[in-house]
XYZ file of C-alpha atoms in Angstrom:
768
model
C 7.107 -5.923 -26.406
C 8.945 -6.082 -23.063
C 12.299 -8.130 -22.691
C 11.937 -10.855 -20.099
C 15.033 -12.269 -18.129
C 15.936 -15.912 -18.973
C 17.573 -16.702 -15.718
C 15.983 -19.003 -13.184
C 14.144 -17.355 -10.365
C 14.421 -13.970 -11.974
C 11.024 -12.225 -12.794
C 12.562 -8.863 -14.063
C 11.333 -7.453 -17.303
C 12.126 -4.374 -19.175
C 8.993 -2.412 -18.267
C 9.597 -2.821 -14.632
C 13.088 -2.092 -14.524
C 15.887 0.334 -15.478
C 18.429 -2.446 -15.940
C 19.916 -3.303 -19.339
C 19.111 -6.580 -20.899
C 21.440 -8.474 -23.090
C 21.160 -11.019 -25.902
C 22.709 -14.402 -25.628
C 26.015 -14.255 -27.864
C 25.866 -15.872 -31.413
C 29.366 -17.289 -30.807
C 28.352 -21.045 -30.164
C 31.203 -21.633 -27.521
C 30.440 -18.561 -25.467
C 26.775 -19.114 -25.782
C 27.107 -22.631 -24.308
C 28.832 -21.163 -21.429
C 26.021 -18.683 -20.815
C 23.509 -21.604 -21.063
C 25.594 -23.807 -18.848
C 25.893 -21.095 -16.130
C 22.089 -20.541 -16.259
C 21.397 -24.065 -15.529
C 18.373 -24.012 -17.733
C 18.026 -27.641 -19.246
C 15.361 -26.352 -21.625
C 17.755 -24.032 -23.411
C 20.386 -26.677 -24.044
C 18.646 -27.981 -27.199
C 18.347 -24.517 -28.883
C 20.877 -23.144 -31.364
C 22.914 -20.001 -30.496
C 20.874 -18.177 -33.208
C 17.661 -19.013 -31.567
C 18.807 -18.005 -28.203
C 20.346 -14.787 -29.603
C 17.093 -14.006 -31.063
C 14.531 -14.896 -28.419
C 16.289 -14.871 -24.975
C 17.966 -12.208 -22.603
C 19.689 -11.994 -19.378
C 19.375 -8.689 -17.260
C 22.574 -6.926 -15.935
C 21.838 -8.274 -12.274
C 23.501 -11.768 -13.551
C 26.899 -10.128 -14.494
C 29.600 -8.819 -12.472
C 29.511 -4.998 -12.567
C 33.042 -4.815 -13.978
C 31.692 -6.545 -17.036
C 28.985 -3.887 -17.732
C 29.984 -0.636 -19.367
C 28.109 2.538 -20.204
C 29.246 4.050 -23.461
C 26.840 6.696 -23.100
C 24.084 7.941 -20.667
C 21.507 5.856 -22.551
C 23.592 2.885 -24.000
C 24.933 0.001 -22.052
C 27.114 -2.704 -23.329
C 28.924 -5.865 -22.168
C 32.762 -6.467 -22.559
C 33.475 -9.147 -25.108
C 34.495 -11.760 -22.517
C 31.626 -11.236 -20.146
C 30.148 -14.301 -18.783
C 26.955 -14.406 -16.435
C 28.239 -15.703 -13.078
C 25.323 -14.351 -10.541
C 22.248 -16.583 -10.225
C 19.719 -17.520 -7.664
C 19.448 -21.229 -7.934
C 17.658 -21.872 -4.600
C 14.642 -19.632 -3.908
C 12.387 -21.673 -6.056
C 12.562 -24.214 -3.240
C 10.463 -21.876 -1.201
C 8.230 -20.909 -3.990
C 6.502 -23.912 -5.777
C 4.916 -21.774 -8.286
C 8.002 -20.858 -10.043
C 9.476 -24.400 -9.984
C 8.145 -25.536 -13.400
C 8.526 -22.288 -15.280
C 12.289 -22.260 -15.622
C 13.410 -25.620 -14.665
C 16.663 -25.706 -13.050
C 19.073 -28.359 -14.194
C 20.331 -30.801 -11.464
C 24.122 -31.171 -12.206
C 25.576 -34.675 -12.193
C 29.293 -35.665 -11.181
C 30.298 -35.603 -14.666
C 28.882 -32.197 -15.203
C 30.861 -30.847 -12.329
C 33.867 -32.673 -13.465
C 33.739 -31.183 -16.849
C 32.956 -27.646 -15.402
C 36.115 -27.590 -13.237
C 38.183 -28.915 -16.309
C 36.944 -26.029 -18.429
C 37.499 -23.343 -15.636
C 40.861 -24.672 -14.935
C 41.940 -24.371 -18.548
C 40.530 -21.022 -18.738
C 42.462 -19.828 -15.748
C 45.791 -21.285 -17.228
C 45.155 -19.431 -20.431
C 44.531 -16.082 -18.621
C 47.747 -16.517 -16.536
C 49.768 -17.144 -19.768
C 48.403 -13.868 -21.289
C 48.473 -11.813 -18.165
C 52.058 -10.337 -18.899
C 51.252 -9.245 -22.346
C 47.853 -7.751 -21.158
C 49.575 -5.841 -18.385
C 51.955 -4.190 -20.916
C 48.971 -3.147 -23.117
C 46.937 -1.796 -20.095
C 49.951 0.273 -18.790
C 50.221 2.292 -21.947
C 46.666 2.655 -23.140
C 43.154 3.027 -21.744
C 41.074 -0.123 -22.868
C 38.477 0.492 -25.488
C 35.730 -1.250 -23.407
C 35.969 1.529 -20.855
C 32.718 3.817 -21.321
C 33.762 7.415 -22.317
C 31.568 10.257 -21.723
C 32.151 13.497 -23.632
C 32.514 16.797 -21.850
C 28.908 17.813 -22.833
C 27.495 14.628 -21.624
C 29.094 14.981 -18.219
C 27.779 18.254 -17.883
C 24.237 17.357 -18.900
C 24.493 14.597 -16.249
C 25.522 17.048 -13.476
C 22.856 19.327 -14.401
C 20.006 16.729 -14.432
C 21.341 15.589 -11.095
C 21.038 19.254 -9.746
C 17.441 19.264 -11.012
C 16.563 15.981 -9.464
C 17.895 17.086 -6.040
C 15.532 20.181 -6.384
C 12.548 17.934 -7.108
C 13.407 15.514 -4.167
C 13.695 18.462 -1.722
C 10.271 19.863 -3.016
C 8.664 16.364 -2.173
C 10.593 15.951 1.156
C 9.672 19.281 2.529
C 5.977 19.440 1.126
C 6.745 22.491 -0.812
C 4.339 22.980 -3.807
C 5.495 23.769 -7.029
C 3.228 26.866 -7.507
C 2.318 29.255 -4.765
C -0.771 31.481 -4.878
C -1.135 34.779 -6.899
C -2.389 38.064 -5.963
C -3.797 38.672 -9.445
C -4.104 37.189 -12.756
C -1.850 39.769 -14.012
C 0.955 38.730 -11.708
C 3.434 36.261 -12.683
C 2.900 32.797 -11.075
C 5.500 32.253 -8.322
C 7.244 28.947 -9.019
C 9.043 27.300 -6.091
C 10.963 25.095 -8.447
C 12.507 28.279 -10.243
C 13.263 29.833 -6.911
C 15.109 26.749 -5.596
C 17.275 26.702 -8.880
C 18.009 30.484 -8.224
C 18.967 29.592 -4.616
C 21.280 26.676 -5.823
C 23.070 28.865 -8.342
C 23.627 31.645 -5.697
C 25.076 28.906 -3.381
C 27.518 27.812 -6.021
C 26.140 25.180 -8.041
C 28.420 25.176 -11.058
C 26.200 22.783 -13.150
C 23.314 25.135 -13.080
C 25.487 28.318 -13.361
C 27.022 26.923 -16.403
C 23.526 26.045 -17.862
C 21.683 29.315 -17.184
C 24.567 32.119 -16.726
C 23.655 33.432 -20.089
C 19.766 33.308 -19.605
C 17.826 36.368 -19.215
C 16.622 37.220 -15.596
C 12.955 36.516 -16.005
C 13.354 33.582 -18.352
C 11.795 30.310 -17.200
C 14.580 27.873 -16.412
C 12.685 24.663 -16.843
C 9.379 24.411 -18.738
C 6.304 22.830 -17.217
C 6.712 19.829 -19.595
C 10.137 19.154 -18.230
C 9.077 19.504 -14.767
C 6.428 16.911 -15.249
C 9.045 14.782 -16.975
C 11.350 15.092 -13.873
C 8.509 14.427 -11.392
C 7.293 11.305 -13.301
C 10.899 9.715 -13.292
C 11.516 10.570 -9.565
C 7.944 9.047 -8.737
C 8.410 5.832 -10.790
C 12.155 5.485 -9.356
C 10.769 5.552 -5.845
C 7.761 3.246 -6.447
C 9.887 0.757 -8.159
C 12.184 0.486 -5.127
C 9.275 -0.469 -3.037
C 7.858 -2.886 -5.677
C 10.974 -4.755 -5.775
C 10.432 -5.633 -1.959
C 6.802 -6.606 -2.738
C 7.689 -8.863 -5.551
C 10.528 -10.499 -3.480
C 7.982 -11.166 -0.641
C 5.470 -12.345 -3.120
C 2.162 -12.263 -1.004
C 0.635 -8.724 -0.298
C -2.709 -7.340 0.499
C -4.393 -4.367 -1.288
C -5.474 -1.420 0.963
C -7.408 1.734 -0.420
C -8.058 4.930 1.237
C -10.422 7.809 1.246
C -10.882 9.685 -2.213
C -8.398 12.514 -3.013
C -9.290 15.204 -5.695
C -6.556 16.244 -8.128
C -7.512 18.465 -11.016
C -11.220 18.176 -10.290
C -10.999 14.265 -10.515
C -11.510 11.831 -7.663
C -8.526 9.569 -7.131
C -8.303 6.430 -4.947
C -5.097 6.024 -2.838
C -3.437 2.547 -3.326
C -1.437 0.845 -0.492
C 0.254 -2.668 -0.368
C 0.317 -4.602 2.836
C 3.209 -7.061 2.854
C 6.248 -8.727 4.800
C 9.693 -7.694 3.638
C 12.691 -9.875 3.578
C 13.463 -9.154 7.333
C 10.000 -10.265 8.193
C 8.676 -6.998 9.042
C 5.187 -6.100 8.312
C 4.997 -3.150 5.899
C 2.402 -0.959 4.341
C 3.600 1.339 1.580
C 1.795 3.856 -0.557
C 2.227 3.305 -4.175
C 0.005 5.534 -6.239
C -3.522 7.429 -6.877
C -5.838 5.730 -9.261
C -8.634 7.583 -11.014
C -12.022 6.656 -9.627
C -13.912 7.195 -12.752
C -16.455 4.564 -14.175
C -18.578 1.836 -12.661
C -17.357 -0.964 -10.271
C -16.325 -3.164 -13.295
C -14.108 -0.626 -14.700
C -12.544 -0.070 -11.329
C -11.660 -3.527 -11.088
C -10.269 -3.669 -14.511
C -8.347 -0.629 -13.876
C -6.906 -2.182 -10.567
C -5.892 -5.198 -12.191
C -4.123 -3.433 -14.924
C -2.423 -1.233 -12.363
C -1.047 -4.087 -10.359
C -0.050 -6.629 -13.029
C 0.647 -4.661 -16.177
C 2.274 -1.517 -14.610
C 3.570 -2.760 -11.194
C 4.567 -6.474 -12.206
C 2.453 -7.972 -9.407
C 0.310 -10.853 -9.633
C -3.265 -10.672 -8.365
C -3.015 -14.583 -7.825
C -0.685 -13.610 -4.840
C -3.189 -11.138 -3.435
C -4.153 -12.360 0.003
C -6.571 -9.717 1.181
C -8.141 -6.445 0.570
C -9.271 -3.614 2.774
C -11.185 -0.478 1.758
C -11.440 2.561 4.024
C -14.563 3.781 2.236
C -16.423 6.850 3.590
C -19.431 8.831 2.533
C -21.510 7.870 -0.712
C -18.932 5.738 -2.489
C -18.926 2.977 0.236
C -21.564 0.835 -1.794
C -19.247 1.111 -4.886
C -16.097 0.049 -2.947
C -18.120 -2.953 -1.457
C -19.085 -4.045 -4.934
C -15.491 -3.715 -6.008
C -14.334 -6.135 -3.112
C -17.146 -8.439 -4.162
C -15.965 -8.554 -7.892
C -12.435 -9.056 -6.755
C -13.176 -12.044 -4.573
C -15.197 -13.581 -7.340
C -11.939 -13.468 -9.637
C -9.436 -14.197 -6.863
C -11.069 -15.944 -3.939
C -8.093 -15.690 -1.756
C -8.131 -11.966 -1.891
C -10.296 -11.979 1.411
C -12.094 -8.842 2.221
C -11.332 -7.880 5.800
C -11.312 -4.599 7.898
C -8.134 -2.425 7.698
C -6.000 -2.675 10.641
C -5.682 0.959 11.343
C -9.438 1.670 11.188
C -11.740 0.966 14.245
C -14.296 -1.656 13.263
C -17.131 0.106 14.720
C -16.273 3.156 12.445
C -15.855 0.892 9.396
C -19.256 -0.762 10.068
C -20.998 2.714 10.369
C -19.230 4.014 7.071
C -20.526 0.873 5.465
C -24.186 1.428 6.264
C -25.787 2.966 3.093
C -28.479 5.141 4.988
C -28.478 8.998 4.572
C -28.986 9.562 8.348
C -25.920 7.346 9.145
C -23.794 8.912 6.537
C -24.781 12.446 7.832
C -23.521 11.290 11.284
C -20.429 10.200 9.979
C -19.675 12.962 7.815
C -20.396 15.229 10.833
C -17.876 13.178 12.966
C -15.124 13.874 10.326
C -15.980 17.595 10.240
C -16.011 17.776 14.147
C -12.391 15.828 14.312
C -10.972 18.467 11.653
C -12.776 21.403 13.484
C -11.084 20.669 16.904
C -7.732 20.991 15.207
C -8.306 24.698 14.918
C -6.516 26.828 17.574
C -8.350 27.528 20.796
C -11.386 25.338 19.944
C -10.158 22.304 22.106
C -10.238 24.892 24.994
C -13.622 26.033 24.170
C -14.918 22.464 24.339
C -13.392 21.663 27.539
C -14.897 24.877 29.225
C -18.339 23.887 27.740
C -17.764 20.189 29.284
C -17.060 21.811 32.683
C -20.044 24.087 32.392
C -22.554 21.271 31.475
C -21.127 18.889 33.989
C -20.579 21.145 36.823
C -22.408 19.155 39.253
C -20.567 15.784 38.097
C -16.778 16.785 38.106
C -15.783 13.095 37.716
C -17.780 12.765 34.591
C -16.497 16.003 33.197
C -12.928 14.775 33.972
C -13.511 11.464 32.305
C -15.179 13.228 29.137
C -12.188 15.669 28.898
C -9.767 12.814 28.755
C -11.941 10.925 26.222
C -12.229 13.779 23.845
C -8.563 14.137 23.239
C -6.887 13.777 19.590
C -8.425 11.352 17.433
C -11.337 10.526 19.684
C -13.714 10.512 16.505
C -11.832 7.557 15.108
C -11.961 5.373 18.364
C -13.910 2.046 19.011
C -16.198 3.980 21.509
C -16.800 7.018 19.407
C -20.564 6.788 19.680
C -20.578 6.390 23.581
C -18.479 9.473 23.711
C -20.453 11.429 21.072
C -23.630 10.817 23.073
C -22.202 11.882 26.240
C -20.505 15.050 24.428
C -23.718 16.073 22.580
C -25.168 18.634 25.081
C -21.643 20.282 25.846
C -20.798 20.001 22.068
C -23.803 22.178 21.155
C -22.978 24.509 24.048
C -19.536 24.729 22.766
C -20.606 25.547 19.065
C -23.057 28.220 20.137
C -20.265 29.899 22.074
C -17.959 29.794 19.045
C -20.767 30.797 16.828
C -21.395 33.937 19.003
C -17.812 34.695 18.966
C -18.131 37.482 21.720
C -14.451 38.020 22.390
C -13.603 37.812 18.503
C -11.238 34.874 19.124
C -12.267 33.023 16.097
C -12.472 34.164 12.399
C -15.765 33.986 10.160
C -14.729 30.592 8.537
C -14.687 28.813 12.092
C -17.843 30.495 13.231
C -19.710 29.398 10.101
C -18.501 25.912 10.490
C -19.590 25.904 14.193
C -22.958 27.043 12.947
C -23.164 24.236 10.133
C -22.264 21.663 12.949
C -24.880 23.043 15.267
C -27.533 23.017 12.808
C -26.945 19.129 11.953
C -26.799 18.132 15.838
C -29.878 19.876 16.544
C -31.941 17.478 14.341
C -33.831 14.913 16.519
C -33.330 12.253 13.804
C -29.587 12.634 14.164
C -29.800 12.297 17.775
C -31.838 9.069 17.405
C -29.353 7.767 14.855
C -26.377 8.342 17.366
C -28.376 6.575 20.188
C -29.029 3.584 17.974
C -25.571 3.348 16.646
C -24.280 3.519 20.176
C -26.308 0.836 21.335
C -26.116 -1.647 18.409
C -22.267 -1.401 18.054
C -21.862 -1.911 21.781
C -22.119 -5.592 20.853
C -19.105 -5.349 18.408
C -16.913 -2.970 20.200
C -14.902 -5.524 22.195
C -14.448 -7.716 19.035
C -13.302 -4.850 17.221
C -10.757 -3.900 19.797
C -9.392 -7.523 19.802
C -9.044 -7.374 16.057
C -6.618 -4.476 16.507
C -4.736 -6.133 19.400
C -2.073 -8.497 19.640
C -1.937 -11.895 17.670
C -3.522 -13.635 20.669
C -6.266 -11.100 20.967
C -7.006 -11.520 16.992
C -7.253 -15.323 17.416
C -9.735 -15.228 20.240
C -11.630 -12.592 18.219
C -12.002 -14.923 15.361
C -13.507 -17.519 17.825
C -15.844 -15.253 19.531
C -17.895 -13.940 16.332
C -20.397 -16.595 16.832
C -21.200 -14.936 20.354
C -21.409 -11.438 18.771
C -23.733 -12.595 16.120
C -25.835 -14.344 18.608
C -26.197 -11.082 20.491
C -27.131 -9.160 17.494
C -29.626 -11.920 16.463
C -31.186 -11.527 20.069
C -31.659 -7.873 19.501
C -33.252 -8.369 16.058
C -35.578 -11.051 17.510
C -36.808 -8.720 20.405
C -36.490 -5.257 18.442
C -39.555 -3.961 19.836
C -38.527 -4.118 23.399
C -34.893 -2.683 22.490
C -36.201 0.197 20.258
C -38.656 1.451 23.168
C -35.656 1.748 25.560
C -33.363 3.442 22.860
C -36.185 5.819 21.776
C -36.746 6.842 25.504
C -32.945 7.516 25.844
C -32.941 9.493 22.611
C -35.981 11.644 23.871
C -34.170 12.223 27.186
C -31.073 13.566 25.394
C -33.172 15.682 23.079
C -34.941 17.305 26.143
C -31.684 18.257 27.653
C -30.511 19.841 24.492
C -34.040 21.404 23.872
C -34.440 19.685 20.631
C -38.119 19.168 19.628
C -39.005 15.534 19.163
C -40.485 15.386 15.566
C -40.513 13.387 12.502
C -38.425 14.758 9.683
C -40.061 17.392 7.855
C -39.453 15.897 4.479
C -41.221 12.643 5.371
C -44.190 14.437 6.645
C -44.630 16.472 3.430
C -44.337 13.158 1.446
C -46.971 11.769 3.725
C -49.407 14.698 3.195
C -48.814 14.514 -0.672
C -49.689 10.975 -0.613
C -52.692 11.667 1.537
C -51.691 8.975 4.180
C -52.512 9.212 7.844
C -49.819 10.513 9.965
C -47.171 8.201 11.564
C -46.131 8.480 15.489
C -42.492 9.458 15.784
C -41.485 6.326 17.847
C -42.962 3.901 14.954
C -41.230 6.007 12.158
C -37.783 5.925 13.878
C -38.223 2.121 14.466
C -38.903 1.458 10.881
C -36.427 3.943 9.259
C -33.428 3.994 11.792
C -33.544 1.238 14.169
C -34.617 -1.758 12.068
C -32.280 -0.777 9.054
C -29.306 -0.272 11.278
C -29.482 -3.546 13.101
C -30.156 -5.369 9.899
C -27.233 -3.490 8.236
C -24.725 -4.280 10.982
C -25.488 -7.869 10.920
C -25.234 -8.135 7.246
C -21.892 -6.446 7.360
C -20.491 -8.459 10.123
C -21.531 -11.788 8.397
C -20.181 -10.695 4.836
C -16.740 -9.406 6.361
C -16.195 -12.468 8.305
C -17.115 -15.281 6.034
C -16.126 -18.985 6.702
C -13.001 -18.463 4.701
C -11.982 -15.334 6.719
C -12.477 -17.050 10.071
C -10.384 -20.039 8.859
C -7.523 -17.793 7.992
C -7.449 -16.092 11.351
C -8.017 -19.268 13.222
C -4.607 -20.350 11.675
C -2.843 -17.641 13.929
C -2.686 -20.677 16.526
C 0.544 -21.398 14.569
C 2.024 -18.677 16.843
C 3.715 -20.344 19.950
C 2.144 -18.074 22.513
C -1.421 -18.923 21.013
C -0.549 -22.585 21.346
C 0.515 -22.289 24.867
C -2.673 -20.300 25.701
C -4.756 -23.198 24.135
C -2.490 -25.796 26.087
C -1.041 -26.910 22.707
C -4.411 -28.432 21.886
C -4.991 -26.792 18.486
C -6.234 -27.988 15.300
C -4.590 -25.769 12.412
C -4.821 -28.704 10.029
C -8.744 -28.080 10.083
C -8.076 -24.750 8.498
C -4.959 -25.169 6.640
C -6.802 -25.989 3.227
C -7.464 -22.300 2.563
C -3.721 -21.837 1.795
C -2.796 -25.456 0.787
C -1.343 -24.287 -2.538
C 0.885 -21.597 -1.088
C 2.854 -24.162 0.987
C 6.194 -25.679 -0.548
C 5.286 -29.226 0.754
C 1.703 -29.499 1.455
C 1.848 -33.321 1.635
C 4.141 -33.192 4.768
C 1.925 -30.387 6.427
C 0.289 -32.652 8.926
C 3.631 -34.359 10.343
C 5.190 -30.855 10.314
C 2.451 -29.274 12.459
C 2.609 -32.270 15.006
C 6.572 -31.511 15.207
C 5.934 -27.874 15.611
C 3.390 -28.367 18.410
C 5.837 -30.933 20.252
C 9.053 -28.641 19.877
C 7.097 -25.781 21.842
C 5.182 -27.980 24.190
C 8.432 -29.680 25.400
C 10.526 -26.691 25.208
C 12.933 -25.773 28.236
C 11.538 -23.740 31.119
C 13.644 -20.755 30.376
C 12.362 -20.598 26.696
C 9.861 -17.756 26.152
C 6.947 -18.445 23.616
C 7.058 -15.952 20.731
C 3.804 -13.779 20.864
C 3.717 -12.409 17.321
C 4.087 -13.609 13.817
C 6.985 -11.234 13.341
C 8.709 -12.852 16.514
C 8.187 -16.191 15.395
C 9.553 -15.596 11.832
C 12.831 -14.314 13.609
C 13.549 -17.582 15.052
C 16.545 -19.327 13.421
C 14.996 -22.634 13.489
C 11.786 -21.971 11.699
C 13.536 -22.660 8.431
C 13.319 -26.187 9.328
C 9.727 -25.967 9.153
C 9.111 -24.608 5.747
C 5.405 -25.126 5.628
C 5.014 -23.288 8.828
C 7.326 -20.462 7.745
C 5.287 -19.969 4.502
C 1.955 -20.107 6.252
C 3.019 -17.441 8.765
C 4.169 -15.337 5.827
C 0.726 -15.448 4.023
C -1.035 -14.999 7.358
C 1.078 -11.749 8.275
C 0.085 -10.139 4.950
C -3.623 -10.092 5.851
C -4.686 -6.413 6.099
C -6.458 -6.810 9.467
C -3.207 -7.509 11.267
C -1.570 -4.328 12.866
C 1.696 -3.070 11.862
C 4.668 -3.675 13.976
C 6.455 -0.458 15.455
C 8.592 0.580 12.751
C 9.572 3.583 10.795
C 7.169 2.805 7.842
C 4.282 2.381 10.041
C 0.980 3.987 8.844
C 1.597 5.255 5.371
C -2.118 6.383 5.367
C -1.120 8.731 8.282
C 1.791 10.304 6.145
C -0.485 10.745 3.315
C -3.145 12.683 5.452
C -0.288 14.824 6.871
C 0.733 15.817 3.340
C -2.868 16.584 2.635
C -3.291 18.702 5.714
C 0.033 20.682 5.328
C -0.502 21.678 1.588
C -3.478 23.641 0.304
C -5.777 21.591 -1.806
C -5.472 23.915 -4.774
C -1.553 22.879 -4.662
C -1.863 19.044 -4.143
C 0.649 17.332 -6.673
C 0.438 13.531 -7.196
C 4.227 13.037 -7.791
C 5.339 15.337 -4.925
C 2.638 13.559 -2.654
C 4.284 10.327 -3.688
C 7.807 11.603 -2.788
C 6.679 13.011 0.632
C 4.807 10.207 1.818
C 7.839 7.754 0.992
C 10.852 9.763 2.309
C 12.278 6.720 3.897
C 12.639 4.970 0.474
C 16.060 5.167 -1.038
C 16.245 7.910 -3.814
C 19.238 7.007 -6.212
C 19.806 10.084 -8.138
C 22.062 8.427 -10.779
C 19.346 5.960 -11.435
C 17.058 8.953 -12.212
C 19.622 10.602 -14.441
C 20.302 7.430 -16.420
C 16.604 6.974 -16.944
C 16.032 10.743 -18.000
C 18.893 10.288 -20.568
C 17.399 6.984 -21.795
C 13.711 8.306 -22.092
C 14.680 11.993 -23.363
C 18.078 11.530 -25.200
C 17.737 14.799 -26.887
C 17.148 16.748 -23.641
C 14.467 18.619 -25.428
C 11.528 19.451 -22.971
C 8.857 19.222 -25.737
C 10.298 15.990 -27.224
C 8.188 13.025 -27.006
C 9.522 10.316 -24.748
C 10.974 7.158 -26.525
C 8.929 3.980 -26.358
C 10.248 1.689 -23.549
C 10.936 -1.111 -25.888
C 12.966 1.087 -28.155
C 14.832 2.469 -25.046
C 15.630 -1.214 -23.907
C 16.786 -2.084 -27.293
C 19.447 0.657 -27.257
C 20.595 -0.764 -23.802
C 21.223 -4.200 -25.266
C 24.586 -5.687 -26.088
C 23.950 -6.253 -29.698
C 21.262 -3.816 -30.898
C 19.347 -5.535 -33.588
C 15.637 -5.374 -34.513
C 13.390 -7.110 -32.181
C 11.673 -10.061 -33.921
C 10.327 -12.101 -30.890
C 7.000 -13.945 -31.056
C 4.835 -13.497 -27.919
C 4.375 -17.339 -27.625
C 8.004 -18.010 -27.502
C 8.589 -15.112 -24.981
C 6.051 -16.843 -22.525
C 8.050 -19.915 -22.630
C 10.989 -18.625 -20.951
């Protein structure tokens, strides 16, 4: 069972931290001082034996000089250690922890007694200082941790190994490179870097391996995995500490990644750190096996049991689903919202809304178009292919140079992920087919066989009339959501106006649906025109015709077929997705962005945040005073001086020194900024998803490694090698590669001040 820290406003427990945990002392007088410093009124009635048996304090509450390491995996306190470092104020900003570990309010009499005791202790220390000085000058105190020569050598050796692991992750170097044949020994980059460090003069590694045979494996695969796991967990814990301090977060998932023939879901968290900067960090890959319920259970276990986060504090979720698993992820989002209503399902801030909507449509023809777009995006990152495309555009639009120039500009890097992707794709279809034919022919031998084969595959897909119709319908339907989507990815003011324009978007889509016959006729004619230019026959799909003949049903006309199986499903699907993703609760949350002063100014300070504040009422420190505080907040900005500029973003607003005088507004803005639909600020940690994709692109798929990916994506996170060494020594004390790791509870017990058998009851632990 994990140890929980008994200090107020401290949520650390042994399963989430490498810190040592110390029992309350049995000595009644010393135990009383610990309780007094903790300011826990509920502990005063307990005996020193009860406190020693059931309660702990983590090392963070002691002066570092009072904490001693007697060995790499054992930590003790000095006999005179008293906890003095406590957070006694943060609960005022966090009402949910206010009643869990109630802090005692000190009276004047309590303060007088404390001062008297401290004065007496100071006088006693001064009286004995002379004797202590003589003793200290002649011998080393027994409390100082002493490491043997072997232990010091082991720590230096482990430090060198961890430096190698960190280097592998930082530089995207795979552990293993390819083999020329099965008989050839596998080339291990880990081994090679150890060789390099020894040749460069690393004494710790030399001493360890100087008597080893040349071809001997320095570090076994088991020990490599142990080192990787500890590196990965240490980096993750650094980020999780920031998330826990911030409290509110959103969950974001990415495209599936395959490791060892199993699909894994990348997990990110979207949160505001203590500097009020919006961050998105990659934390782990989660197995994608099982149905929707199994995925939800696994997600909850990952976030709560392993990471120490609370799903009750999750304020949003966004899933970048593509391909056939979009339906599964939508079901996961629904199940999460049923259990946690404030985990609002919203679009991701760095994915265009139109692309997200198209990805979410569960129709085979739409999914083929989206998969082809992803393949086209990857294809034109190949050398010389972009030049070939621009040449094809110039050829096709040689009589319209202005159109050609516009299209060349539009089809730059990342065009397949833009809001207007379907408009560009429709204009690009004829030159795109021309480009693919040229690459497939490969007359000048510029492209290898793989590129030519990919070009042929894309050509076959684009030459299907059903795909042409689907692109035309997607382009025309998603025209109504394009401006709305661009605003969602804009500044705070744009997002606010997007939330207020949703009714107009839905009205336009409903009007199309009510007049579907008229709209479909125009769209079908447009598709036929494009097909004629590309010399594609206008036909009903072969598979559908075969099924009709088998059922002995009369033939259907092409226009009627595409209306029933393409136009109507797409318009209905888009309407359903928009209505589902922007529910009343979601819109209320986004309309609360009027708290940002620039939005207030744009609305002539005639805003009504109180009408939507009930969504996050329980997240506010003083909800009863919210109305009065909002009134004061509006008055403050309405009657500001002429030289005072209105902050335009949540980040700017939170940086204001006087926002602390509006605690409800401050909390409100922090909750809103955690919503996944809001774009990240320009900072070094922007777009962890891009860094993940960069790793996947730079390393061959057969050499992907989960731990190295984690280290590579999070190079900006602090890496404390000493913490890694301590953790390794604690979990693997015998330094045996094949040894089973110690249980975490056992390892924590060894780090306690008085290592006695654990005998806590779970119910009593939860009362801390």
